[in-house]
Coordinates of C-alpha atoms in Angstrom, one line a residue:
Chain L
M29 CA -17.5 21.9 -8.5
K30 CA -19.9 19.3 -7.1
Y31 CA -19.7 19.6 -3.3
V32 CA -17.9 22.9 -2.7
M33 CA -19.1 26.4 -3.6
I34 CA -17.2 29.5 -3.3
D35 CA -18.8 32.4 -1.5
G36 CA -16.3 35.3 -1.4
A37 CA -13.4 34.1 0.8
T38 CA -15.5 31.1 2.1
A39 CA -15.6 27.7 0.6
V40 CA -19.0 26.2 1.5
I41 CA -19.1 22.4 1.6
S42 CA -22.5 20.9 1.0
V43 CA -22.9 17.1 0.5
E44 CA -26.3 15.7 -0.2
G45 CA -27.1 12.3 1.5
A46 CA -24.2 10.4 3.1
F47 CA -21.0 12.4 3.7
N48 CA -18.6 9.4 3.7
L49 CA -15.4 8.0 2.3
C50 CA -16.7 8.0 -1.2
R51 CA -17.2 11.7 -1.1
T52 CA -14.3 12.9 1.0
A53 CA -11.7 12.5 -1.7
I54 CA -13.8 14.7 -4.1
V55 CA -14.5 17.2 -1.4
N56 CA -10.7 17.5 -0.6
T57 CA -9.9 18.0 -4.2
E58 CA -12.5 20.7 -4.6
L59 CA -11.4 22.4 -1.3
N60 CA -7.8 22.5 -2.6
S61 CA -9.1 24.3 -5.7
A62 CA -11.0 26.7 -3.5
Y63 CA -7.9 27.5 -1.5
Q64 CA -6.0 28.2 -4.8
Q65 CA -8.8 30.6 -5.7
G66 CA -8.2 32.5 -2.5
C67 CA -10.6 31.0 0.0
T68 CA -9.4 31.3 3.6
K69 CA -12.5 30.2 5.4
V70 CA -14.6 27.0 5.3
A71 CA -18.2 26.5 6.2
V72 CA -19.9 23.1 6.2
D73 CA -23.6 23.2 5.4
F74 CA -25.2 20.0 6.6
F75 CA -28.7 20.9 5.4
K76 CA -28.7 18.2 2.7
T77 CA -26.5 15.8 4.6
T78 CA -28.3 12.8 6.2
S79 CA -25.3 11.0 7.7
I80 CA -21.6 11.6 8.3
D81 CA -19.0 8.9 8.9
S82 CA -15.6 8.9 10.5
S83 CA -13.7 9.6 7.2
A84 CA -15.6 12.8 6.9
I85 CA -15.0 13.7 10.5
R86 CA -11.3 13.0 10.1
D87 CA -11.0 15.2 7.0
L88 CA -13.2 18.0 8.4
T89 CA -11.0 18.1 11.5
K90 CA -7.9 18.5 9.4
T91 CA -9.6 21.2 7.3
R92 CA -10.5 23.1 10.5
R93 CA -6.9 22.8 11.6
R94 CA -5.7 24.0 8.2
V95 CA -7.8 27.2 8.0
H96 CA -7.6 27.7 11.8
P97 CA -10.7 27.1 14.1
E98 CA -11.8 30.7 13.9
N99 CA -12.2 30.4 10.2
F100 CA -14.2 27.2 10.3
M101 CA -17.8 26.7 11.0
A102 CA -20.7 24.4 10.4
R103 CA -24.5 24.8 10.2
N104 CA -27.8 23.0 9.8
A105 CA -26.8 19.8 11.4
T106 CA -29.8 17.7 12.5
N107 CA -30.7 14.1 13.4
A108 CA -27.9 11.6 12.7
V109 CA -25.4 14.2 11.7
L110 CA -26.0 16.2 14.9
A111 CA -25.8 13.0 17.0
A112 CA -22.5 12.1 15.4
L113 CA -21.1 15.5 16.0
K114 CA -22.3 15.7 19.6
A115 CA -20.7 12.3 20.5
A116 CA -17.3 13.8 19.9
K117 CA -18.3 17.3 21.1
L118 CA -17.9 18.5 17.5
D119 CA -21.2 20.3 17.8
E120 CA -19.0 23.2 18.9
W121 CA -18.5 23.8 15.2
L122 CA -22.1 24.9 15.2
K123 CA -21.6 27.5 17.9
H124 CA -20.8 30.2 15.4
E125 CA -24.3 29.9 13.8
Chain R
M26 CA -4.7 -17.6 -12.3
Y27 CA -2.0 -16.3 -14.5
S28 CA 1.5 -17.5 -14.2
K29 CA 3.3 -14.4 -13.0
S30 CA 6.5 -15.6 -14.5
S31 CA 5.9 -16.9 -17.9
V32 CA 5.8 -15.5 -21.5
L33 CA 4.3 -17.0 -24.6
V34 CA 5.9 -16.1 -27.9
I35 CA 3.8 -16.9 -31.0
M36 CA 6.1 -16.6 -34.0
Q37 CA 7.3 -18.8 -36.8
E38 CA 10.9 -17.9 -36.0
P39 CA 10.9 -16.9 -32.3
F40 CA 14.6 -17.3 -31.5
K41 CA 15.6 -13.7 -31.7
I42 CA 12.7 -12.5 -29.6
I43 CA 13.3 -15.3 -27.1
S44 CA 17.0 -14.2 -26.7
W45 CA 15.9 -10.6 -26.2
V46 CA 13.3 -11.5 -23.7
K47 CA 15.7 -13.7 -21.7
E48 CA 18.4 -11.0 -21.9
A49 CA 16.0 -8.3 -20.7
L50 CA 14.8 -10.4 -17.8
Q51 CA 18.1 -11.8 -16.6
K52 CA 17.4 -10.6 -13.0
Y53 CA 14.3 -12.7 -12.9
E54 CA 15.6 -16.2 -12.8
D55 CA 12.4 -18.1 -12.8
I56 CA 10.7 -16.7 -15.9
K57 CA 9.7 -19.4 -18.4
V58 CA 9.3 -18.7 -22.2
Y59 CA 6.9 -20.9 -24.2
T60 CA 6.5 -20.9 -27.9
A61 CA 3.9 -21.6 -30.5
A62 CA 4.1 -21.2 -34.3
T63 CA 0.5 -20.5 -35.2
G64 CA -2.5 -18.8 -33.8
L65 CA -4.4 -22.1 -33.1
T66 CA -1.4 -23.7 -31.3
G67 CA -1.1 -20.3 -29.5
F68 CA -4.6 -20.7 -28.0
A69 CA -3.7 -24.2 -26.8
K70 CA -0.4 -23.1 -25.3
F71 CA -2.1 -20.2 -23.6
N72 CA -4.7 -22.4 -22.0
E73 CA -2.1 -24.8 -20.9
Y74 CA 0.4 -22.3 -19.3
L75 CA -1.7 -19.1 -18.7
P76 CA 1.2 -16.8 -19.3
V77 CA 1.0 -13.2 -18.0
L78 CA 2.4 -11.8 -21.3
V79 CA 1.8 -12.9 -24.9
I80 CA 4.1 -11.7 -27.7
V81 CA 2.6 -12.5 -31.0
E82 CA 3.7 -11.6 -34.6
N83 CA 1.1 -10.1 -36.8
D84 CA 1.8 -12.2 -39.8
L85 CA 0.9 -15.7 -38.6
P86 CA 0.2 -18.5 -41.1
D87 CA -3.4 -19.0 -39.9
M88 CA -4.6 -15.6 -38.7
S89 CA -3.3 -12.2 -38.0
G90 CA -1.8 -11.4 -34.6
M91 CA -4.4 -8.7 -34.1
S92 CA -7.2 -11.3 -34.6
F93 CA -5.5 -13.6 -32.2
S94 CA -5.4 -10.7 -29.7
A95 CA -9.0 -9.8 -30.2
I96 CA -10.2 -13.4 -29.7
L97 CA -8.0 -14.1 -26.7
K98 CA -9.0 -10.8 -24.9
D99 CA -12.6 -11.8 -25.0
T100 CA -12.1 -15.2 -23.4
D101 CA -12.6 -15.7 -19.7
R102 CA -9.0 -16.8 -19.3
G103 CA -7.3 -14.2 -21.5
F104 CA -9.1 -11.0 -20.8
N105 CA -6.6 -9.8 -18.3
C106 CA -3.3 -10.9 -19.9
T107 CA -1.1 -8.4 -21.7
I108 CA -0.5 -8.8 -25.4
Y109 CA 2.2 -7.3 -27.6
V110 CA 1.7 -7.5 -31.4
L111 CA 4.9 -7.3 -33.4
G112 CA 5.4 -6.5 -37.1
V113 CA 2.4 -4.1 -37.4
T114 CA 2.2 -2.2 -40.7
S115 CA -1.4 -1.2 -40.4
F116 CA -4.1 -1.4 -37.8
M117 CA -7.3 -3.4 -37.8
Q118 CA -10.3 -2.3 -35.9
N119 CA -11.1 -3.9 -32.6
A120 CA -7.6 -5.5 -32.2
K121 CA -7.6 -5.2 -28.4
A122 CA -3.9 -5.8 -27.9
D123 CA -2.1 -3.7 -25.3
Y124 CA 1.0 -2.7 -27.3
Y125 CA 1.8 -2.7 -31.0
F126 CA 5.3 -2.7 -32.5
P127 CA 6.4 -1.9 -36.1
T128 CA 8.2 -4.3 -38.4
E129 CA 11.5 -2.7 -37.7
L130 CA 11.8 -3.6 -34.0
N131 CA 14.2 -1.6 -31.9
K132 CA 15.8 -4.0 -29.5
D133 CA 16.5 -1.4 -26.7
I134 CA 12.9 -0.1 -26.7
F135 CA 11.4 -3.6 -26.8
S136 CA 13.7 -4.8 -24.0
M137 CA 12.8 -1.8 -21.9
Q138 CA 9.1 -2.4 -22.4
I139 CA 9.5 -6.1 -21.3
R140 CA 11.7 -5.1 -18.3
T141 CA 9.3 -2.4 -17.2
F142 CA 6.3 -4.8 -17.6
F143 CA 7.9 -7.4 -15.3
D144 CA 9.1 -4.9 -12.8
R145 CA 5.5 -3.7 -12.4
Q146 CA 4.3 -7.3 -12.1
Y147 CA 6.9 -8.0 -9.4
M148 CA 5.9 -4.8 -7.5
R149 CA 2.2 -5.8 -7.7
S150 CA 2.9 -9.2 -6.5
H151 CA 5.2 -7.9 -3.7
H152 CA 2.5 -5.4 -2.5
S153 CA -0.1 -8.1 -2.6
D154 CA 2.1 -10.3 -0.4
E155 CA 2.6 -7.4 2.0
F156 CA -1.1 -6.8 2.1
E157 CA -1.8 -10.4 3.0
R158 CA 0.9 -10.3 5.7
A159 CA -0.8 -7.1 7.1
K160 CA -4.1 -8.9 7.3
M161 CA -2.5 -11.9 9.1
R162 CA -0.8 -9.5 11.5
Q163 CA -4.1 -7.7 12.1
N164 CA -5.7 -10.9 13.2
E165 CA -2.8 -11.9 15.4
F166 CA -3.5 -8.8 17.5
L167 CA -7.1 -9.8 18.2
P168 CA -7.6 -10.9 21.8
A169 CA -8.6 -14.5 22.5
Y170 CA -12.0 -15.5 23.7
L171 CA -11.8 -15.2 27.5
E172 CA -14.0 -17.1 30.0
T173 CA -13.7 -17.1 33.7
S174 CA -16.1 -18.0 36.5
T175 CA -17.0 -14.3 36.7
F176 CA -17.3 -13.2 33.1
K177 CA -17.1 -14.2 29.5
V178 CA -15.6 -11.9 26.8
D179 CA -15.9 -12.4 23.1
T180 CA -15.4 -10.1 20.1
I181 CA -16.6 -9.2 16.7
Y182 CA -14.0 -7.8 14.3
S183 CA -15.1 -7.1 10.8
P184 CA -13.0 -4.7 8.7
F185 CA -14.9 -2.6 6.1
S186 CA -12.4 -3.5 3.5
E187 CA -10.0 -6.2 4.7
L188 CA -7.7 -3.9 6.8
S189 CA -9.4 -2.2 9.7
G190 CA -8.8 1.1 11.4
D191 CA -10.4 -0.3 14.6
G192 CA -8.5 -1.9 17.5
I193 CA -9.7 -4.0 20.5
D194 CA -8.0 -5.6 23.5
Y195 CA -8.8 -6.8 26.9
W196 CA -7.1 -8.6 29.8
Y197 CA -7.6 -9.4 33.4
G198 CA -5.5 -8.1 36.3
E199 CA -3.0 -10.1 38.4
D200 CA -5.3 -9.6 41.3
K201 CA -8.0 -11.5 39.4
E202 CA -10.7 -9.1 40.3
G203 CA -10.7 -6.8 37.3
L204 CA -11.2 -6.8 33.6
Y205 CA -9.4 -4.1 31.7
G206 CA -10.0 -3.3 28.0
L207 CA -9.9 -0.8 25.2
L208 CA -11.6 -0.2 21.9
F209 CA -10.6 2.4 19.4
D210 CA -11.7 3.6 16.0
C211 CA -9.1 5.5 14.0
T212 CA -11.3 7.9 12.0
G213 CA -11.9 6.8 8.4
H214 CA -11.9 3.2 7.3
D215 CA -9.2 3.1 4.7
I216 CA -5.6 2.2 4.6
V217 CA -4.6 5.5 6.3
S218 CA -6.6 4.4 9.3
F219 CA -5.0 1.0 9.4
T220 CA -1.5 2.5 9.5
Q221 CA -2.4 4.3 12.7
V222 CA -3.7 1.3 14.6
G223 CA -0.4 0.0 16.0
E224 CA 0.5 3.4 17.4
I225 CA -2.8 4.0 19.1
R226 CA -2.9 0.5 20.5
A227 CA 0.6 1.0 22.0
L228 CA -0.2 4.4 23.5
L229 CA -3.5 3.3 25.1
K230 CA -2.3 -0.1 26.3
R231 CA 0.8 1.5 27.9
G232 CA -1.5 3.9 29.8
C233 CA -3.7 1.0 30.8
K234 CA -0.8 -0.9 32.2
Y235 CA 0.3 2.1 34.2
F236 CA -3.3 2.5 35.5
Q237 CA -3.2 -1.2 36.5
L238 CA 0.0 -0.6 38.4
G239 CA -1.4 2.4 40.1
T240 CA 1.0 4.9 38.4
I241 CA -1.9 6.5 36.7
S242 CA -5.0 7.2 38.7
S243 CA -7.8 7.4 36.2
L244 CA -8.8 6.3 32.8
G245 CA -9.2 9.9 31.8
E246 CA -5.6 10.5 32.5
I247 CA -4.7 7.7 30.1
L248 CA -6.6 9.4 27.3
K249 CA -5.2 12.8 28.2
N250 CA -1.6 11.4 28.1
A251 CA -2.3 9.6 24.8
N252 CA -3.8 12.7 23.3
E253 CA -0.7 14.8 24.3
D254 CA 1.7 12.1 23.0
L255 CA -0.1 12.1 19.6
F256 CA 0.2 15.9 19.3
A257 CA 3.9 15.7 20.4
L258 CA 4.5 13.0 17.7
H259 CA 2.5 14.4 14.8
G260 CA 1.8 18.1 15.5
D261 CA -0.8 19.5 13.1
D262 CA -0.9 16.2 11.2
T263 CA -2.4 14.4 14.2
T264 CA -5.4 12.4 13.1
P265 CA -8.3 12.1 15.4
T266 CA -9.3 8.7 16.9
A267 CA -12.4 7.6 18.9
A268 CA -11.7 5.4 21.8
I269 CA -13.1 4.0 25.0
L270 CA -11.3 2.5 27.9
F271 CA -12.9 0.4 30.6
F272 CA -12.2 -1.3 33.9
F273 CA -14.6 -3.8 35.5
D274 CA -13.9 -3.8 39.2
F275 CA -15.7 -7.0 40.1
K276 CA -14.7 -6.7 43.8
K277 CA -16.8 -3.5 44.1
N278 CA -19.2 -4.5 41.3
V279 CA -18.5 -1.2 39.4
L280 CA -17.7 -0.5 35.8
H281 CA -15.3 2.5 35.2
Y282 CA -15.3 3.8 31.6
C283 CA -14.0 6.8 29.7
S284 CA -14.9 7.7 26.2
A285 CA -13.1 9.8 23.6
G286 CA -15.7 10.2 20.9
I287 CA -17.2 6.7 21.1
P288 CA -20.9 7.7 21.2
N289 CA -22.4 4.9 23.2
F290 CA -22.4 1.4 24.6
F291 CA -25.2 -1.0 25.4
I292 CA -26.2 -2.8 28.5
R293 CA -28.7 -5.6 29.2
H294 CA -30.3 -6.1 32.6
E295 CA -31.0 -9.4 34.2
N296 CA -34.2 -11.1 33.1
S297 CA -34.6 -8.7 30.2
D298 CA -34.0 -9.0 26.5
A299 CA -33.8 -5.3 25.9
M300 CA -30.5 -3.6 25.3
N301 CA -30.3 -0.1 26.8
E302 CA -28.1 2.5 25.3
I303 CA -25.7 4.5 27.4
L304 CA -24.8 7.7 25.6
M305 CA -21.5 9.5 26.0
E306 CA -20.0 12.8 24.8
N307 CA -16.4 13.6 24.8
Y308 CA -13.6 14.8 22.5
L309 CA -11.8 12.5 20.2
I310 CA -8.1 12.0 21.0
G311 CA -6.0 13.8 18.5
Y312 CA -8.6 16.5 18.0
E313 CA -7.5 19.3 20.4
E314 CA -4.2 19.3 22.3
N315 CA -5.5 20.4 25.7
V316 CA -8.7 18.7 26.6
I317 CA -9.9 16.8 29.6
F318 CA -11.4 13.3 29.4
E319 CA -13.8 12.5 32.2
E320 CA -14.0 9.0 33.7
K321 CA -17.5 7.7 34.6
E322 CA -18.8 4.9 36.7
L323 CA -21.7 2.5 36.4
S324 CA -22.9 0.1 39.0
L325 CA -23.0 -3.4 37.7
E326 CA -25.9 -4.3 40.0
G327 CA -28.5 -6.1 37.9
I328 CA -26.5 -5.9 34.7
D329 CA -26.0 -9.1 32.7
E330 CA -24.3 -8.0 29.5
I331 CA -22.4 -5.1 28.2
V332 CA -21.4 -4.4 24.6
F333 CA -18.7 -1.9 23.7
S334 CA -18.5 -1.2 20.0
S335 CA -17.2 1.2 17.3
D336 CA -19.9 3.3 15.6
G337 CA -19.6 0.9 12.6
L338 CA -21.7 -1.5 14.7
S339 CA -23.7 0.9 16.9
E340 CA -25.0 2.8 14.0
L341 CA -26.6 -0.4 12.6
M342 CA -28.2 -1.5 15.9
F343 CA -31.8 -0.7 16.8
K344 CA -32.0 1.7 13.9
E345 CA -34.7 2.0 11.2
N346 CA -34.4 3.0 7.6
I347 CA -30.8 2.0 7.2
D348 CA -29.9 1.8 3.5
N349 CA -26.4 0.4 3.9
A350 CA -25.9 -3.0 5.4
K351 CA -22.4 -2.1 6.6
H352 CA -20.7 1.2 6.0
D353 CA -17.6 1.2 8.3
D354 CA -15.2 -1.0 10.1
V355 CA -17.1 -3.0 12.7
S356 CA -15.6 -4.1 16.0
A357 CA -17.1 -5.0 19.4
I358 CA -16.3 -6.4 22.8
L359 CA -19.1 -8.5 24.2
I360 CA -19.0 -9.1 27.9
K361 CA -21.3 -11.4 29.8
I362 CA -21.3 -11.1 33.6
L363 CA -21.9 -14.3 35.6
K364 CA -23.6 -12.9 38.6
C365 CA -23.2 -15.7 41.0
N366 CA -19.5 -15.3 41.2
V367 CA -19.1 -11.5 41.3
G368 CA -17.3 -10.5 44.5
K369 CA -15.6 -13.9 45.1
T370 CA -11.9 -13.8 45.2
D371 CA -11.1 -17.4 44.3
V372 CA -12.2 -17.2 40.7
H373 CA -10.7 -19.6 38.3
Y374 CA -9.4 -18.2 35.0
E375 CA -9.3 -20.1 31.8
H376 CA -8.1 -19.1 28.4
L377 CA -9.7 -20.5 25.3
S378 CA -7.9 -20.0 22.0
E379 CA -11.0 -19.8 19.8
R380 CA -11.9 -16.3 18.6
K381 CA -14.5 -14.8 16.4
V382 CA -13.3 -13.0 13.3
I383 CA -15.9 -12.0 10.7
S384 CA -14.5 -10.6 7.5

C-alpha cells in the first residue's frame, strides 16, 4: 500500500507532501483494506506531510468517527498542517502523543 | 461537436441495417441515419454530419472497414466517435474500431448494442444538462454587489472545479444599521461538498434571521443550533463544514463574528496598505455534537476594509513558496467601510445588480 501501513491493530496513514483531494481516495481505499485485515485503530503521521486540505480533514474526521475517537490519533504535525488543525481545534488529535 | 442523434451507415446495401437501427431506436424520435457506399464518400459524409456512431462494413469497394476506422480515429474530428465494423472474418492490426461483428450478424445482439449505446449517450447528455443547470443555480444564489452610504460589499466566488462547496451571503437589516452575513466551506471541494451547500445555507440563514429578529441572542447560538440540527439529520454521516457568521453593528461601530473552523480574516486600517490577519480557532460544525461556539467582537474604529474568505483564498494570501496557484474552492466577502457615514441613521441604501463571479 502507498499511504497506509499496518502496525499490529493500527493503520498508520503517512502522506508525503500535500494531503489533498488527489490522495484521499487512495487513502480511503487503503484504509478499507486495513480494516479488512483487522485494524481497529488509526494513526496519522504528518511527519512527511507539508499541507492538508479540507478534503483530507473531512475524510479524517469521518475515519475518527468510524474507529471511535479513543482509537484515533495523530502525530508530528508542524507548520501549515499544525495551523490548519489548530484553526478547527483538531490539534486535539495530537493530544495522545 | 458530434451530432448526438445521428448514425452514419457505410455499406453498399445498407437497407437491412438501417431498418434494424431504426427499429432498435424507436423511442428516440429524432435520430437521423445517413448512408455512404464507399470509404471515401464515408469520410465526406462524416465530415458533413459528424455522427456520433459509424457503422461500416469491412468489405467496402475502395478500402477495408478496418482501414476506414483506423484513418477516421486519428483525425481531429473522428477520434472520439464510436465505430462498429461489420462482416469481420479476420483482424488487421491497428484497426482502432470500438466493436467488431462477424459476417453472420445476430439481429438481437446488434440491436441491443445499438440501443445500449444510445441509452448511454442520452444519459451522458442528460447529466451534462443537469450539471449546467446546477452551475446556473449556484450562481443564482450569489448575493448582489451591495453599496450604501455606509459600506460597500463585493464578492469573489471561484469554484475549484465548476461546482463549489463554498457558500456566501449577506444582507442588511430593516433597521438599516447592520450588515449581516455568512460564509461557509463544506469540507472537500468536490461534488460531495456541492451537494451540502443548500442545506448548510438554509440552516445558517434561518439562524441569522432569528438572530436578526432577536429570537436568538448570539451568533454562537446560531452555529450551535446548526451543529445540532446537522447531527440530528445525518447522525454519524454528518460531514464537517467550516463557517463564519458576522454582524456589523454600525450604530455601535462594532463587528460581531463567530467562526467554526474558518482560520482567519483580514482587516486593513485607515491610511494603511497593510492587511492584518485576525486568527480564530473553533470547532467545525458537524464535527462533534456538543460543542460551544464563542462569539467575538472587534471595534471598527480605524478599520477601512475587512475580508472574510474560505481557506481556499486565505492560504494563497501573503504566503511564500506556494507551489499551487489555486488548490481549493475560493470565496470571499469584501467589505469596505465608508467612515464618514458610520453612526448616521439616515443612510440611503442602493442595490446594484452587478456581481463578480470568477470561474
